[in-house]
Tab-separated table of C-alpha atoms in Angstrom:
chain	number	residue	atom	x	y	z
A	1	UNK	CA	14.824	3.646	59.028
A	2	UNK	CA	15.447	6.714	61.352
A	3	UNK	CA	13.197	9.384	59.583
A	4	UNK	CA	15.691	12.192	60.997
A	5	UNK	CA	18.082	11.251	58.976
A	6	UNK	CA	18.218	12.167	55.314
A	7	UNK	CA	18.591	9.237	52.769
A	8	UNK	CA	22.505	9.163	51.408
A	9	UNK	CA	20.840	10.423	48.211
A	10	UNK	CA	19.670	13.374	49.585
A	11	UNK	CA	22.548	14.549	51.735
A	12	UNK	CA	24.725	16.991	49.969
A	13	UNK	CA	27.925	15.984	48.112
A	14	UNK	CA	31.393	17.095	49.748
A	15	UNK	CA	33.909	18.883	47.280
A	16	UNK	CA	36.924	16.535	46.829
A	17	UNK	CA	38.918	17.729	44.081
A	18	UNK	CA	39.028	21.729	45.237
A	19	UNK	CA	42.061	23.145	47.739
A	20	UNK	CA	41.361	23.963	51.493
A	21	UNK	CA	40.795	27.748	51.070
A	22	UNK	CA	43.596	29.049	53.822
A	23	UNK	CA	40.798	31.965	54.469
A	24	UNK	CA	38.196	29.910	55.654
A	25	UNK	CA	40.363	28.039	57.861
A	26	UNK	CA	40.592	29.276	62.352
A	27	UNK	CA	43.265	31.600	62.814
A	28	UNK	CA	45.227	30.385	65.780
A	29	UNK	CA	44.967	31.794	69.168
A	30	UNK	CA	48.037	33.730	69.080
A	31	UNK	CA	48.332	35.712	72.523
A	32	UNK	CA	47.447	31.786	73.761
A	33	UNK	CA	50.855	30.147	71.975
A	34	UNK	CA	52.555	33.217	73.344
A	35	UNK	CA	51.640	32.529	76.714
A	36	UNK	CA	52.555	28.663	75.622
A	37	UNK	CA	56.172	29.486	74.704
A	38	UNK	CA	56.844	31.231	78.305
A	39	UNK	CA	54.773	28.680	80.136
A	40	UNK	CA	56.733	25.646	78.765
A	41	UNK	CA	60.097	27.363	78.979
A	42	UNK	CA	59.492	28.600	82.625
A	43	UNK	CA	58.523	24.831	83.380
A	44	UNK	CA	61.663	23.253	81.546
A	45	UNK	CA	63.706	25.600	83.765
A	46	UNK	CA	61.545	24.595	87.044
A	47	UNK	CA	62.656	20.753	85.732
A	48	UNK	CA	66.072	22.347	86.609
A	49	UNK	CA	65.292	21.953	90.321
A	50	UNK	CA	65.074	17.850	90.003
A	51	UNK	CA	68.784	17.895	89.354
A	52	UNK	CA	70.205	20.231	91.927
A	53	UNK	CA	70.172	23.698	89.917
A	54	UNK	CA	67.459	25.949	91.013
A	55	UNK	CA	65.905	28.995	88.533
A	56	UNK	CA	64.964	31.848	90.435
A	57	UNK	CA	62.277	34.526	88.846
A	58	UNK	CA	63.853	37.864	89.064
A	59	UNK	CA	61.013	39.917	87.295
A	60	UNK	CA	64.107	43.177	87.925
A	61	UNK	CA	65.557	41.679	84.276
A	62	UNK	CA	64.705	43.907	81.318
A	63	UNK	CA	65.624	43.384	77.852
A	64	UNK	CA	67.777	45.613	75.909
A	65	UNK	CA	70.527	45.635	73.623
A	66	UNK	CA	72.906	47.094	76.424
A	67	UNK	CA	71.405	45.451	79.174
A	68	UNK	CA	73.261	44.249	81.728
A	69	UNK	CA	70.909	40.914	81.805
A	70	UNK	CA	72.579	38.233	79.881
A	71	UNK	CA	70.629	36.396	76.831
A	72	UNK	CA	71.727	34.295	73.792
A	73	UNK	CA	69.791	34.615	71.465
A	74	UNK	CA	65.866	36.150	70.695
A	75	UNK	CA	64.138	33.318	68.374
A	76	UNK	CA	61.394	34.797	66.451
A	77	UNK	CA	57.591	32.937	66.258
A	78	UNK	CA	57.773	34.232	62.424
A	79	UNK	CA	60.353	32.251	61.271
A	80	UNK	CA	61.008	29.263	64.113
A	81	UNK	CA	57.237	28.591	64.646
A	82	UNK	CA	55.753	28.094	68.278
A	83	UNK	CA	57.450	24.774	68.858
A	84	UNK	CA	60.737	25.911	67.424
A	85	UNK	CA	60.804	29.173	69.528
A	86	UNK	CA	59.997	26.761	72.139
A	87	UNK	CA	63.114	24.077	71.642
A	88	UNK	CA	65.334	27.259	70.799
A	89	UNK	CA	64.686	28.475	74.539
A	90	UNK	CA	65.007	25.401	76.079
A	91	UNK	CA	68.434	25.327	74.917
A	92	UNK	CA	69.258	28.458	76.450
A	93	UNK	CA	68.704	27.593	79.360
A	94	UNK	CA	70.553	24.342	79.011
A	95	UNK	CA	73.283	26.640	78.285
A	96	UNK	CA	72.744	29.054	81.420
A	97	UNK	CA	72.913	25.750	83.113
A	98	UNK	CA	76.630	24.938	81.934
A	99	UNK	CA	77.598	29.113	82.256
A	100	UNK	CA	76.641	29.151	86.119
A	101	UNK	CA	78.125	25.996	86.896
A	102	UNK	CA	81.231	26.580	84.556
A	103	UNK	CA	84.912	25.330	84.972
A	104	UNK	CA	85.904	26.564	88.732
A	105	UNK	CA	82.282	28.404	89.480
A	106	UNK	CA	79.736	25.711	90.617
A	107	UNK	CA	76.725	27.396	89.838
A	108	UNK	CA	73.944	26.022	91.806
A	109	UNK	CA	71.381	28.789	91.143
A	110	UNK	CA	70.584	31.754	88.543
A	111	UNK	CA	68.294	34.468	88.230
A	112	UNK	CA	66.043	34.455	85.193
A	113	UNK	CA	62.836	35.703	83.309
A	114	UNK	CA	61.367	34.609	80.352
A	115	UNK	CA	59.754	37.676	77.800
A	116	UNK	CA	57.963	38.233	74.661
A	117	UNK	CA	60.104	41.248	72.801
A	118	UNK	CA	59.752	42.628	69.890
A	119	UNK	CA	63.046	42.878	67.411
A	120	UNK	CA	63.072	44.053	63.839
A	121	UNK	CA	59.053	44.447	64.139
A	122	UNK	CA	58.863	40.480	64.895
A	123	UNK	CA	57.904	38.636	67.803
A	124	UNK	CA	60.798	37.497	69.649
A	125	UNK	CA	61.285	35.578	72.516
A	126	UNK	CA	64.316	35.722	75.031
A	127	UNK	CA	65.627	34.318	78.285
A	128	UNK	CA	67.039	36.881	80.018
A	129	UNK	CA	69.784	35.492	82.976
A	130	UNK	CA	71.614	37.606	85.793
């Protein structure tokens, strides 16, 4: 017997039957799965390079409503989740893909940047293309 050890008698009895209290439970690391959602987009776009179309950073792009930068669409954490935001952007630029190499314009190349924005209060994610 390993005298360390408290007897299963003594040890103290787990609650079962009450709920998880969402309070006591670790916030996630939010600036971290921000920095996720760019990283993993920025990557899928690298991928890109495999198959002949090359992403180039232009950090130049800004974000605005009347921007000149092109963007589809600015999927927000709040209601998509990390891993949706994530998918959502990854089919933007699957779709920058077919604009730049479009019928009669073989698009080889475009210049991109991937931000965090904030729209409606929310945080917002957006490929911005040029």
């Amino acid at each position: 017997e390993n005298p360390t050890v408290p007897p299963i008698s003594e040890q103290p009895e787990l609650p079962t039957s009450q709920p998880m209290e969402t309070a006591s439970q670790p916030e996630p690391d939010m600036e971290a799965e921000y920095a996720r959602i760019i990283r993993e987009t920025v990557a899928y776009a690298e991928s890109y390079a495999a198959k002949g179309f090359t992403f180039v950073w232009d950090d130049s792009l800004e974000f605005s409503w009347e921007s000149g930068a092109g963007w589809m669409g600015t999927p927000r954490v709040k209601y998509e989740g990390v891993d949706g935001t994530i998918e959502m952007l990854k089919y933007h630029i699957d779709k920058i893909v077919k604009i730049a190499g479009g019928p009669g314009t073989p698009g080889y190349s475009a210049y991109y940047k991937v931000m965090q924005v904030t729209v409606d209060g929310d945080i917002a994610f957006v490929v911005l293309y040029g």
